[in-house]
Amino acid sequence: MRILFWGCLVALLALSLARPASRDSDALSVLMEPDGTGVWRELIAKYNRDHPGLSVRMVEGPPATNLREDLYAASFLSGTAGYDIVYCDVNWVPKFAAAGWLLDLTGRISDEDLRDYLPASLQAGSYRGRLYRVPAFTDAGVLYYRKDLVSTPPETFAELVSLSMQYRTPERWGFLWQGKQYEGLVTVYLEVLWGHGGEWIDAAQQRVLLDRPEAVRALEFLKSTVGTISPPGVTNYVEEDTRILFQSGHAVFLRNWPYVWTLMRRSRAEIIDRIGIAPMVHAEGQWSAATLGGWGFAVSKFCADPEAAWRFIDFMTRPEQLQAVQRRQGRIPARRNLVPPEMKSILDSARMRPPIPAYAQASDILQRWLSSAITGSVTPDLALREAARETRLLLGN
Ligand code: GLC
């Protein structure tokens, strides 16, 4: 019932947002994230000023990536050509490409650019050997810590807990992470899962590995932090909630993306000299893992003018534009020369979410059960058994 309700709401929103955007005007439309800093508006205005002809119009969507993905999918399904250009998360590519909703951009990028883009970002924009998404920004989960309190960052979950307990005060929590029921929760859980030596879906074999002891231990860890080293509200936090709390000194550790680093340095907050970055922690005898994230541009197969869309993408992915976004929003450009040196090793070792066409549904299942477990409605063990069962049904095994 709830799914049906949200499904209808999303479809209605998609239609209402989509229609005026491209059909009633001489503009190409692109659905973007909320443009809090105004940088996208300025860059698009600059593009429109310097490129006479078909202009580009931005529609601001909701902050959660999975909700914007739903809006894009609903508009493609309705066949109304809602959006011409897709501002695309790494994990949307297999689904959109397999459905035939994106134009093949292989061969469009110059050799020089191909050498400059990070290989992982190019790979994440590809499906079955064809490129559908031009990389713009890259992401990987990072552990921020208060180096004025903790001289050496923790390497294991046990050390993270014990240091959190040690430096917790009534005003300062131990560990902040993103626990709301959305895609961000999946990216955090994956880092904890991989750090326990577990896996979600083996994409090559189409095998679901969620009901294994490592996966349960990983979820038990996340649940155990709620109300102890992490605030009870963590089960409702997204990236920005945790950044703001951490930046104002209310936690010892924070799991977030690299944008936090850039924004904190730019804000010249007093706290910046007291912050260090480290790879995410792992279980004894295992390895750290970061979830690969990132954004890029793709062209809808319903696009009114693919050549004009390409001109826009080519403009937006030039270093100058990427650096403007980097300065204002903190995102890390997916070009080798623009990656801050201190982020290189973490980004290099980041792992992809399973590149399967059914990713959105699999993530939706996992989000629901993770959220039920961390809010205490079901045990981690039951949650993962149910999530595994539903995911196997989804994948047909
Ligand atoms: C960041 C990542 C993106 C991920 C999202 C989850 O925006 O770049 O890949 O899906 O966070 O909240």
GROMACS .gro file of C-alpha atoms and ligand atoms in nm:
model
  409
    1MET     CA    1   0.000   0.000   0.000
    2ARG     CA    2   0.279   0.237   0.108
    3ILE     CA    3   0.480   0.148  -0.201
    4LEU     CA    4   0.175   0.211  -0.418
    5PHE     CA    5   0.118   0.547  -0.253
    6TRP     CA    6   0.478   0.659  -0.304
    7GLY     CA    7   0.479   0.519  -0.653
    8CYS     CA    8   0.176   0.727  -0.750
    9LEU     CA    9   0.316   1.036  -0.580
   10VAL     CA   10   0.645   1.005  -0.759
   11ALA     CA   11   0.473   0.947  -1.093
   12LEU     CA   12   0.252   1.253  -1.042
   13LEU     CA   13   0.549   1.465  -0.940
   14ALA     CA   14   0.748   1.343  -1.237
   15LEU     CA   15   0.472   1.432  -1.477
   16SER     CA   16   0.408   1.770  -1.323
   17LEU     CA   17   0.778   1.856  -1.318
   18ALA     CA   18   0.852   1.704  -1.652
   19ARG     CA   19   0.592   1.850  -1.880
   20PRO     CA   20   0.664   2.219  -1.869
   21ALA     CA   21   1.037   2.157  -1.863
   22SER     CA   22   1.096   2.053  -2.220
   23ARG     CA   23   0.775   2.029  -2.421
   24ASP     CA   24   0.641   2.380  -2.373
   25SER     CA   25   0.964   2.564  -2.435
   26ASP     CA   26   1.266   2.575  -2.658
   27ALA     CA   27   1.489   2.448  -2.383
   28LEU     CA   28   1.652   2.118  -2.295
   29SER     CA   29   1.576   2.018  -1.940
   30VAL     CA   30   1.788   1.854  -1.673
   31LEU     CA   31   1.676   1.741  -1.327
   32MET     CA   32   1.940   1.836  -1.071
   33GLU     CA   33   1.998   1.816  -0.698
   34PRO     CA   34   1.870   2.109  -0.487
   35ASP     CA   35   2.096   2.400  -0.580
   36GLY     CA   36   2.155   2.540  -0.232
   37THR     CA   37   2.471   2.730  -0.326
   38GLY     CA   38   2.333   2.857  -0.658
   39VAL     CA   39   2.639   2.730  -0.846
   40TRP     CA   40   2.440   2.521  -1.094
   41ARG     CA   41   2.212   2.813  -1.176
   42GLU     CA   42   2.516   3.032  -1.245
   43LEU     CA   43   2.691   2.772  -1.461
   44ILE     CA   44   2.378   2.702  -1.662
   45ALA     CA   45   2.320   3.075  -1.710
   46LYS     CA   46   2.682   3.106  -1.830
   47TYR     CA   47   2.628   2.817  -2.073
   48ASN     CA   48   2.308   2.971  -2.207
   49ARG     CA   49   2.475   3.310  -2.248
   50ASP     CA   50   2.773   3.171  -2.438
   51HIS     CA   51   2.583   2.916  -2.651
   52PRO     CA   52   2.311   3.072  -2.859
   53GLY     CA   53   2.053   2.822  -2.979
   54LEU     CA   54   1.873   2.569  -2.767
   55SER     CA   55   1.914   2.670  -2.404
   56VAL     CA   56   1.918   2.443  -2.098
   57ARG     CA   57   1.669   2.466  -1.816
   58MET     CA   58   1.734   2.316  -1.473
   59VAL     CA   59   1.464   2.158  -1.258
   60GLU     CA   60   1.565   2.116  -0.894
   61GLY     CA   61   1.468   1.777  -0.753
   62PRO     CA   62   1.461   1.634  -0.400
   63PRO     CA   63   1.793   1.581  -0.218
   64ALA     CA   64   1.783   1.198  -0.194
   65THR     CA   65   1.940   1.034  -0.498
   66ASN     CA   66   1.687   0.748  -0.502
   67LEU     CA   67   1.395   0.994  -0.520
   68ARG     CA   68   1.548   1.173  -0.817
   69GLU     CA   69   1.612   0.838  -0.979
   70ASP     CA   70   1.242   0.757  -0.935
   71LEU     CA   71   1.148   1.088  -1.098
   72TYR     CA   72   1.370   1.016  -1.397
   73ALA     CA   73   1.241   0.658  -1.426
   74ALA     CA   74   0.878   0.768  -1.402
   75SER     CA   75   0.929   1.028  -1.675
   76PHE     CA   76   1.102   0.775  -1.905
   77LEU     CA   77   0.824   0.523  -1.843
   78SER     CA   78   0.555   0.778  -1.919
   79GLY     CA   79   0.725   0.837  -2.255
   80THR     CA   80   0.665   1.212  -2.227
   81ALA     CA   81   1.030   1.302  -2.275
   82GLY     CA   82   1.039   1.482  -1.942
   83TYR     CA   83   1.414   1.533  -1.917
   84ASP     CA   84   1.663   1.559  -2.199
   85ILE     CA   85   1.980   1.546  -1.991
   86VAL     CA   86   2.033   1.317  -1.693
   87TYR     CA   87   2.244   1.425  -1.395
   88CYS     CA   88   2.318   1.069  -1.305
   89ASP     CA   89   2.441   0.890  -0.990
   90VAL     CA   90   2.689   0.605  -1.051
   91ASN     CA   91   2.441   0.341  -0.944
   92TRP     CA   92   2.164   0.442  -1.188
   93VAL     CA   93   2.361   0.353  -1.500
   94PRO     CA   94   2.294  -0.025  -1.531
   95LYS     CA   95   1.919   0.017  -1.491
   96PHE     CA   96   1.882   0.316  -1.722
   97ALA     CA   97   2.119   0.171  -1.983
   98ALA     CA   98   1.961  -0.178  -1.976
   99ALA     CA   99   1.616  -0.022  -2.021
  100GLY     CA  100   1.744   0.162  -2.329
  101TRP     CA  101   1.674   0.504  -2.175
  102LEU     CA  102   2.022   0.651  -2.233
  103LEU     CA  103   2.209   0.730  -2.553
  104ASP     CA  104   2.539   0.551  -2.608
  105LEU     CA  105   2.816   0.809  -2.568
  106THR     CA  106   3.107   0.575  -2.645
  107GLY     CA  107   3.354   0.747  -2.873
  108ARG     CA  108   3.232   1.095  -2.785
  109ILE     CA  109   3.509   1.166  -2.533
  110SER     CA  110   3.852   1.274  -2.661
  111ASP     CA  111   4.155   1.055  -2.589
  112GLU     CA  112   4.298   1.330  -2.374
  113ASP     CA  113   3.987   1.335  -2.156
  114LEU     CA  114   3.973   0.957  -2.144
  115ARG     CA  115   4.322   0.962  -1.993
  116ASP     CA  116   4.227   1.235  -1.747
  117TYR     CA  117   3.908   1.079  -1.608
  118LEU     CA  118   3.945   0.840  -1.316
  119PRO     CA  119   3.917   0.483  -1.450
  120ALA     CA  120   3.670   0.383  -1.176
  121SER     CA  121   3.438   0.670  -1.270
  122LEU     CA  122   3.451   0.576  -1.639
  123GLN     CA  123   3.381   0.214  -1.552
  124ALA     CA  124   3.089   0.313  -1.331
  125GLY     CA  125   2.944   0.510  -1.623
  126SER     CA  126   2.962   0.209  -1.853
  127TYR     CA  127   2.730  -0.083  -1.910
  128ARG     CA  128   2.829  -0.390  -2.112
  129GLY     CA  129   3.136  -0.213  -2.245
  130ARG     CA  130   2.956   0.101  -2.371
  131LEU     CA  131   2.979   0.443  -2.207
  132TYR     CA  132   2.648   0.605  -2.111
  133ARG     CA  133   2.751   0.859  -1.849
  134VAL     CA  134   3.032   1.116  -1.868
  135PRO     CA  135   3.198   1.144  -1.525
  136ALA     CA  136   3.181   1.476  -1.345
  137PHE     CA  137   3.242   1.403  -0.976
  138THR     CA  138   3.368   1.110  -0.775
  139ASP     CA  139   3.297   1.004  -0.419
  140ALA     CA  140   3.409   0.750  -0.160
  141GLY     CA  141   3.317   0.705   0.206
  142VAL     CA  142   3.571   0.864   0.443
  143LEU     CA  143   3.613   0.860   0.822
  144TYR     CA  144   3.664   1.207   0.970
  145TYR     CA  145   3.808   1.228   1.319
  146ARG     CA  146   3.900   1.486   1.578
  147LYS     CA  147   4.276   1.471   1.573
  148ASP     CA  148   4.305   1.705   1.873
  149LEU     CA  149   4.144   1.425   2.078
  150VAL     CA  150   4.252   1.111   1.896
  151SER     CA  151   4.616   1.117   1.788
  152THR     CA  152   4.600   0.797   1.578
  153PRO     CA  153   4.277   0.721   1.393
  154PRO     CA  154   4.108   0.390   1.475
  155GLU     CA  155   4.154   0.101   1.235
  156THR     CA  156   3.897  -0.143   1.369
  157PHE     CA  157   3.533  -0.122   1.473
  158ALA     CA  158   3.637  -0.210   1.830
  159GLU     CA  159   3.883   0.082   1.841
  160LEU     CA  160   3.621   0.318   1.698
  161VAL     CA  161   3.380   0.218   1.976
  162SER     CA  162   3.634   0.241   2.255
  163LEU     CA  163   3.767   0.584   2.142
  164SER     CA  164   3.408   0.705   2.102
  165MET     CA  165   3.329   0.601   2.458
  166GLN     CA  166   3.647   0.761   2.587
  167TYR     CA  167   3.590   1.102   2.427
  168ARG     CA  168   3.214   1.123   2.452
  169THR     CA  169   3.079   1.408   2.663
  170PRO     CA  170   2.721   1.526   2.723
  171GLU     CA  171   2.762   1.765   2.425
  172ARG     CA  172   2.969   1.539   2.203
  173TRP     CA  173   2.868   1.208   2.049
  174GLY     CA  174   3.113   0.940   1.939
  175PHE     CA  175   3.024   0.844   1.582
  176LEU     CA  176   2.793   1.003   1.323
  177TRP     CA  177   2.669   0.822   1.013
  178GLN     CA  178   2.368   0.833   0.778
  179GLY     CA  179   2.086   0.609   0.902
  180LYS     CA  180   1.774   0.741   0.727
  181GLN     CA  181   1.589   0.495   0.504
  182TYR     CA  182   1.743   0.600   0.170
  183GLU     CA  183   2.036   0.517  -0.057
  184GLY     CA  184   2.287   0.676   0.182
  185LEU     CA  185   2.211   0.408   0.443
  186VAL     CA  186   2.298   0.138   0.190
  187THR     CA  187   2.633   0.304   0.115
  188VAL     CA  188   2.719   0.315   0.487
  189TYR     CA  189   2.607  -0.043   0.550
  190LEU     CA  190   2.816  -0.165   0.255
  191GLU     CA  191   3.131  -0.016   0.407
  192VAL     CA  192   3.057  -0.188   0.738
  193LEU     CA  193   2.966  -0.510   0.558
  194TRP     CA  194   3.279  -0.514   0.339
  195GLY     CA  195   3.482  -0.423   0.649
  196HIS     CA  196   3.349  -0.745   0.805
  197GLY     CA  197   3.451  -0.946   0.498
  198GLY     CA  198   3.091  -0.980   0.376
  199GLU     CA  199   2.914  -0.907   0.046
  200TRP     CA  200   2.563  -0.802  -0.058
  201ILE     CA  201   2.518  -0.937  -0.410
  202ASP     CA  202   2.774  -1.119  -0.617
  203ALA     CA  203   2.680  -0.950  -0.945
  204ALA     CA  204   2.866  -1.193  -1.170
  205GLN     CA  205   2.693  -1.498  -1.024
  206GLN     CA  206   2.369  -1.313  -0.933
  207ARG     CA  207   2.406  -1.457  -0.581
  208VAL     CA  208   2.264  -1.288  -0.271
  209LEU     CA  209   2.492  -1.313   0.031
  210LEU     CA  210   2.298  -1.114   0.289
  211ASP     CA  211   2.200  -1.396   0.522
  212ARG     CA  212   2.560  -1.478   0.612
  213PRO     CA  213   2.710  -1.431   0.961
  214GLU     CA  214   2.938  -1.144   0.844
  215ALA     CA  215   2.637  -0.950   0.715
  216VAL     CA  216   2.454  -1.000   1.045
  217ARG     CA  217   2.760  -0.892   1.246
  218ALA     CA  218   2.785  -0.579   1.030
  219LEU     CA  219   2.422  -0.486   1.093
  220GLU     CA  220   2.453  -0.569   1.463
  221PHE     CA  221   2.743  -0.324   1.477
  222LEU     CA  222   2.539  -0.040   1.322
  223LYS     CA  223   2.243  -0.110   1.548
  224SER     CA  224   2.464  -0.124   1.858
  225THR     CA  225   2.584   0.233   1.796
  226VAL     CA  226   2.233   0.384   1.808
  227GLY     CA  227   2.187   0.560   2.144
  228THR     CA  228   2.532   0.453   2.269
  229ILE     CA  229   2.811   0.612   2.065
  230SER     CA  230   2.571   0.759   1.805
  231PRO     CA  231   2.270   0.981   1.880
  232PRO     CA  232   1.927   0.808   1.872
  233GLY     CA  233   1.836   1.046   1.585
  234VAL     CA  234   2.109   0.895   1.366
  235THR     CA  235   1.846   0.658   1.221
  236ASN     CA  236   1.696   0.964   1.054
  237TYR     CA  237   2.010   1.149   0.945
  238VAL     CA  238   2.128   1.223   0.592
  239GLU     CA  239   2.470   1.357   0.492
  240GLU     CA  240   2.407   1.723   0.572
  241ASP     CA  241   2.262   1.657   0.921
  242THR     CA  242   2.579   1.475   1.018
  243ARG     CA  243   2.815   1.728   0.857
  244ILE     CA  244   2.655   2.017   1.043
  245LEU     CA  245   2.670   1.836   1.380
  246PHE     CA  246   3.031   1.732   1.327
  247GLN     CA  247   3.141   2.073   1.203
  248SER     CA  248   2.997   2.237   1.513
  249GLY     CA  249   3.201   2.006   1.736
  250HIS     CA  250   2.930   1.759   1.837
  251ALA     CA  251   3.107   1.434   1.751
  252VAL     CA  252   3.446   1.265   1.759
  253PHE     CA  253   3.398   1.066   1.435
  254LEU     CA  254   3.196   1.112   1.119
  255ARG     CA  255   3.146   0.885   0.819
  256ASN     CA  256   3.071   1.099   0.514
  257TRP     CA  257   3.188   1.184   0.160
  258PRO     CA  258   3.489   1.401   0.067
  259TYR     CA  259   3.274   1.713   0.010
  260VAL     CA  260   3.277   1.766   0.388
  261TRP     CA  261   3.656   1.813   0.377
  262THR     CA  262   3.639   2.083   0.110
  263LEU     CA  263   3.349   2.264   0.277
  264MET     CA  264   3.511   2.264   0.620
  265ARG     CA  265   3.836   2.401   0.483
  266ARG     CA  266   3.654   2.667   0.289
  267SER     CA  267   3.443   2.776   0.585
  268ARG     CA  268   3.767   2.838   0.779
  269ALA     CA  269   3.582   2.700   1.078
  270GLU     CA  270   3.799   2.699   1.385
  271ILE     CA  271   3.758   2.324   1.399
  272ILE     CA  272   3.936   2.259   1.067
  273ASP     CA  273   4.282   2.234   1.227
  274ARG     CA  274   4.144   1.970   1.458
  275ILE     CA  275   4.009   1.737   1.185
  276GLY     CA  276   4.183   1.442   1.024
  277ILE     CA  277   4.070   1.198   0.755
  278ALA     CA  278   4.123   0.822   0.749
  279PRO     CA  279   3.985   0.517   0.571
  280MET     CA  280   3.671   0.364   0.720
  281VAL     CA  281   3.740   0.108   0.997
  282HIS     CA  282   3.727  -0.271   0.953
  283ALA     CA  283   3.694  -0.581   1.167
  284GLU     CA  284   4.003  -0.749   1.309
  285GLY     CA  285   4.178  -0.938   1.028
  286GLN     CA  286   3.972  -0.766   0.751
  287TRP     CA  287   4.023  -0.463   0.525
  288SER     CA  288   3.875  -0.114   0.503
  289ALA     CA  289   3.641  -0.047   0.215
  290ALA     CA  290   3.481   0.269   0.082
  291THR     CA  291   3.168   0.274  -0.130
  292LEU     CA  292   3.230   0.436  -0.468
  293GLY     CA  293   2.990   0.722  -0.537
  294GLY     CA  294   2.982   0.999  -0.789
  295TRP     CA  295   2.787   1.194  -1.046
  296GLY     CA  296   2.800   1.253  -1.417
  297PHE     CA  297   2.592   1.350  -1.719
  298ALA     CA  298   2.399   1.129  -1.960
  299VAL     CA  299   2.158   1.196  -2.248
  300SER     CA  300   1.801   1.067  -2.248
  301LYS     CA  301   1.695   0.866  -2.550
  302PHE     CA  302   1.391   1.095  -2.567
  303CYS     CA  303   1.618   1.400  -2.591
  304ALA     CA  304   1.487   1.661  -2.833
  305ASP     CA  305   1.836   1.750  -2.962
  306PRO     CA  306   2.121   1.510  -2.868
  307GLU     CA  307   2.388   1.734  -3.027
  308ALA     CA  308   2.282   2.028  -2.812
  309ALA     CA  309   2.276   1.799  -2.505
  310TRP     CA  310   2.631   1.687  -2.583
  311ARG     CA  311   2.749   2.050  -2.616
  312PHE     CA  312   2.610   2.114  -2.268
  313ILE     CA  313   2.773   1.803  -2.119
  314ASP     CA  314   3.104   1.886  -2.280
  315PHE     CA  315   3.088   2.236  -2.128
  316MET     CA  316   2.982   2.119  -1.781
  317THR     CA  317   3.256   1.857  -1.753
  318ARG     CA  318   3.542   2.097  -1.841
  319PRO     CA  319   3.783   2.149  -1.548
  320GLU     CA  320   3.675   2.512  -1.507
  321GLN     CA  321   3.311   2.423  -1.442
  322LEU     CA  322   3.395   2.122  -1.224
  323GLN     CA  323   3.625   2.338  -1.014
  324ALA     CA  324   3.352   2.599  -0.969
  325VAL     CA  325   3.127   2.326  -0.824
  326GLN     CA  326   3.416   2.192  -0.618
  327ARG     CA  327   3.475   2.536  -0.462
  328ARG     CA  328   3.110   2.593  -0.376
  329GLN     CA  329   2.973   2.245  -0.301
  330GLY     CA  330   3.290   2.059  -0.213
  331ARG     CA  331   3.243   1.775  -0.462
  332ILE     CA  332   3.563   1.615  -0.597
  333PRO     CA  333   3.598   1.630  -0.979
  334ALA     CA  334   3.644   1.289  -1.143
  335ARG     CA  335   3.959   1.416  -1.324
  336ARG     CA  336   4.296   1.290  -1.199
  337ASN     CA  337   4.457   1.634  -1.174
  338LEU     CA  338   4.178   1.781  -0.968
  339VAL     CA  339   4.165   1.518  -0.693
  340PRO     CA  340   4.313   1.651  -0.366
  341PRO     CA  341   4.627   1.441  -0.289
  342GLU     CA  342   4.505   1.348   0.061
  343MET     CA  343   4.194   1.184  -0.090
  344LYS     CA  344   4.372   0.984  -0.362
  345SER     CA  345   4.433   0.654  -0.183
  346ILE     CA  346   4.081   0.635  -0.037
  347LEU     CA  347   3.926   0.709  -0.377
  348ASP     CA  348   4.151   0.460  -0.552
  349SER     CA  349   4.037   0.173  -0.334
  350ALA     CA  350   3.662   0.250  -0.346
  351ARG     CA  351   3.430  -0.034  -0.445
  352MET     CA  352   3.126  -0.023  -0.669
  353ARG     CA  353   2.776  -0.110  -0.560
  354PRO     CA  354   2.652  -0.416  -0.758
  355PRO     CA  355   2.620  -0.302  -1.122
  356ILE     CA  356   2.291  -0.478  -1.194
  357PRO     CA  357   1.985  -0.344  -1.380
  358ALA     CA  358   1.764  -0.428  -1.080
  359TYR     CA  359   1.985  -0.218  -0.850
  360ALA     CA  360   1.711   0.029  -0.749
  361GLN     CA  361   1.470  -0.244  -0.635
  362ALA     CA  362   1.747  -0.438  -0.457
  363SER     CA  363   1.853  -0.120  -0.277
  364ASP     CA  364   1.493  -0.044  -0.186
  365ILE     CA  365   1.458  -0.387  -0.024
  366LEU     CA  366   1.782  -0.345   0.166
  367GLN     CA  367   1.697   0.010   0.278
  368ARG     CA  368   1.365  -0.108   0.425
  369TRP     CA  369   1.512  -0.398   0.620
  370LEU     CA  370   1.821  -0.210   0.738
  371SER     CA  371   1.599   0.066   0.866
  372SER     CA  372   1.366  -0.181   1.044
  373ALA     CA  373   1.667  -0.337   1.217
  374ILE     CA  374   1.842  -0.019   1.329
  375THR     CA  375   1.517   0.128   1.460
  376GLY     CA  376   1.456  -0.191   1.658
  377SER     CA  377   1.142  -0.325   1.481
  378VAL     CA  378   1.313  -0.654   1.392
  379THR     CA  379   1.641  -0.823   1.480
  380PRO     CA  380   1.935  -0.783   1.240
  381ASP     CA  381   1.927  -1.155   1.176
  382LEU     CA  382   1.559  -1.160   1.075
  383ALA     CA  383   1.594  -0.838   0.874
  384LEU     CA  384   1.874  -0.983   0.664
  385ARG     CA  385   1.702  -1.318   0.615
  386GLU     CA  386   1.395  -1.135   0.484
  387ALA     CA  387   1.604  -0.896   0.273
  388ALA     CA  388   1.791  -1.195   0.125
  389ARG     CA  389   1.466  -1.377   0.048
  390GLU     CA  390   1.308  -1.076  -0.125
  391THR     CA  391   1.628  -1.002  -0.318
  392ARG     CA  392   1.651  -1.362  -0.440
  393LEU     CA  393   1.291  -1.337  -0.563
  394LEU     CA  394   1.377  -1.012  -0.739
  395LEU     CA  395   1.679  -1.162  -0.911
  396GLY     CA  396   1.492  -1.480  -0.992
  397ASN     CA  397   1.700  -1.719  -0.782
  398GLC     C1  398   2.661   1.071  -0.273
  398GLC     C2  399   2.727   0.977  -0.373
  398GLC     C3  400   2.624   0.893  -0.444
  398GLC     C4  401   2.540   0.819  -0.342
  398GLC     C5  402   2.474   0.917  -0.247
  398GLC     C6  403   2.397   0.847  -0.136
  398GLC     O1  404   2.592   1.170  -0.341
  398GLC     O2  405   2.804   1.048  -0.467
  398GLC     O3  406   2.688   0.802  -0.532
  398GLC     O4  407   2.443   0.737  -0.405
  398GLC     O5  408   2.572   1.000  -0.187
  398GLC     O6  409   2.335   0.939  -0.050
   0.00000   0.00000   0.00000
